[in-house]
Amino acid sequence: MSAKWRNLIVILADQLDNQHPALEAADTAKDGVLMIETAAEATHVPSHKHRIALCLSAMRHFAEELRSSGWSVDYLELGEGHASLADGLKHAVDRRDPEALWWVQPGEWRVQADLSSMAEQLERPVQQFEDTHFYVSNDEFADWAKGRKQLTMEYFYRQQRARFDILMDGGEPAGGQWNYDQDNRKSFPKSGPGELPAIPSFEPDAITKAVIDAVQERFPDHPGTLDDFSWPVTREQALTALETFVEERLPNYGRYQDAMWQGEPFLFHALIASSLNLKLLNPREAVDAAVDAWRQDPDRFPLSAVEGFVRQIVGWREFIRGVYWLKMPDYAELNHFDHQTELPSWFWTGETDMNCLRQTISDTLENGYAHHIQRLMIIGNFATLAELRPVEVCDWFLAVYVDAFEWVELPNTLGMALHGDGGIVGSKPYVASGAYINRMSNYCGECQFKPSKRTGDDACPFNALYWSFLMKHRDALGRSPRMRMVLKNLDRWDNEELNAIQARAAKIHGALS
Ligand code: SF4
């Protein structure tokens, strides 16, 4: 019989927080930690091998760190006889006979529901701690949202900037503006981005190598390969990743945050989302590092870049989490446009003639990563225009990205990328024609389709899909002032052109169904 614990603290894969609230309240002499690897978490969507390896390696490293700080840790590895979180928890409760179960609020509604029902079955009281990793608690977000007809991220963001005194000069935003988006939409010159800073790469140690072997053996058919796995798996590595980003890529982060370039999957992006979402990094240290860099050297670290980065973390990330907990569980079922086309099988291979999608999906499958504008304006844009079923698109996004956890993936995909929530997250759909992709990337130069053509077999499929989407939803889209100018284009074309666009769109939809 193992030693009895007073409180059994469950730590989930995405709670690897060095300021874990339950650990801060616990006593190493009396309480113990339970960490469980389960195949179910890797297979409820067919997770990318990098995503599984990252979670498991980061968990095992965290458990080691806890042990060296004096914690008693029960760690159940894959294949140790438990099929699920419930099995693992029951086994641990039998072994440790705790008086109470403690955990921090899980990041996923499904896991929270599972844990609560397990606790009931095990007849143990539960203490659920607020996840203090975030700037804004769920209750605070609910208070902010109360009575608002539209949840506008910009207003939420401004309030948090002022509340936490981030990039503020007295009561005013630093530089006199809240938003520098107009400086942050540059494309690369024809010669491309030039020589890019190297991306930090973290050599697998013995723990990571053992995880890689286990993932290869147990999930051989999952997307991706682990030949060049190099994501940060410890807090120390995550801090190095943050430092390298700030020093080497932050100066250009804002300017080129919407730009894309074939063969360059990382560009000037931060690559810290997986570390933040596993809680290896605290958002406050990421924000402070960027703001400090600007305060010390504003010529090298422009305010537009730093504000763009702060907006992603203090604005979008917190807002998205608030929406998730405010709207779940019904949110996951929303399908505003009633899109019902099955996810094409080439989402799992990248084998499509559309070069922008081929490149973006191939980057994704190779690295478990694509940057935000590839996700939003290539994949999400196509999925909306092609009328793909949102639940399948969301599951795909959750499966293939190393930084995807449901609280962040779902509102970003369903709400922002697909407008499937009917406007809870964004006031209008993020859709664009081939002209936008051509302006922001060099993908079209290598494509068999022509971005300048709307109709004909060699016309860019995004074009006919885009204009037919606008025709179909003209009344609703016309309510957005930002869409009215675009919709005016439809009045300039005669019926023959409009019919040809619709025929081309119908052919593309037909080929997808
Ligand atoms: Fe994508 Fe169209 Fe450009 Fe081809 S032409 S890369 S399909 S936007």
Coordinates of C-alpha atoms in Angstrom, one line a residue, residues 15 22 29 45 56 90 92-93 114 123 134 154 169 212 222 242 249 251 272 297 319-320 326 338 341 426 439 473 493:
Q15 CA -1.1 22.9 -16.6
A22 CA -3.0 24.2 -6.2
A29 CA 4.8 16.6 3.2
V45 CA -9.0 13.8 -32.6
L56 CA 4.0 14.0 -23.2
K90 CA -9.7 5.8 -9.8
A92 CA -4.7 6.7 -7.8
V93 CA -7.6 7.2 -5.4
D114 CA -15.4 14.3 -16.9
E123 CA -17.2 10.3 -3.4
F134 CA -4.6 34.2 -17.4
E154 CA -11.1 45.9 -29.2
D169 CA 1.4 56.6 -20.5
I212 CA 9.3 10.0 -29.5
H222 CA -1.1 9.9 -37.0
L242 CA 10.8 33.8 -25.8
R249 CA 12.2 38.6 -34.6
P251 CA 11.5 44.1 -34.6
I272 CA 5.7 30.6 -28.2
D297 CA 15.3 50.7 -27.5
F319 CA -10.9 37.4 -25.2
I320 CA -11.0 34.0 -26.9
L326 CA -19.0 32.0 -21.6
D338 CA -25.4 25.6 -42.2
T341 CA -19.5 19.8 -47.1
G426 CA -15.8 38.6 -35.2
R439 CA -0.8 40.5 -52.6
H473 CA -25.0 36.4 -48.2
W493 CA -20.8 43.1 -63.4

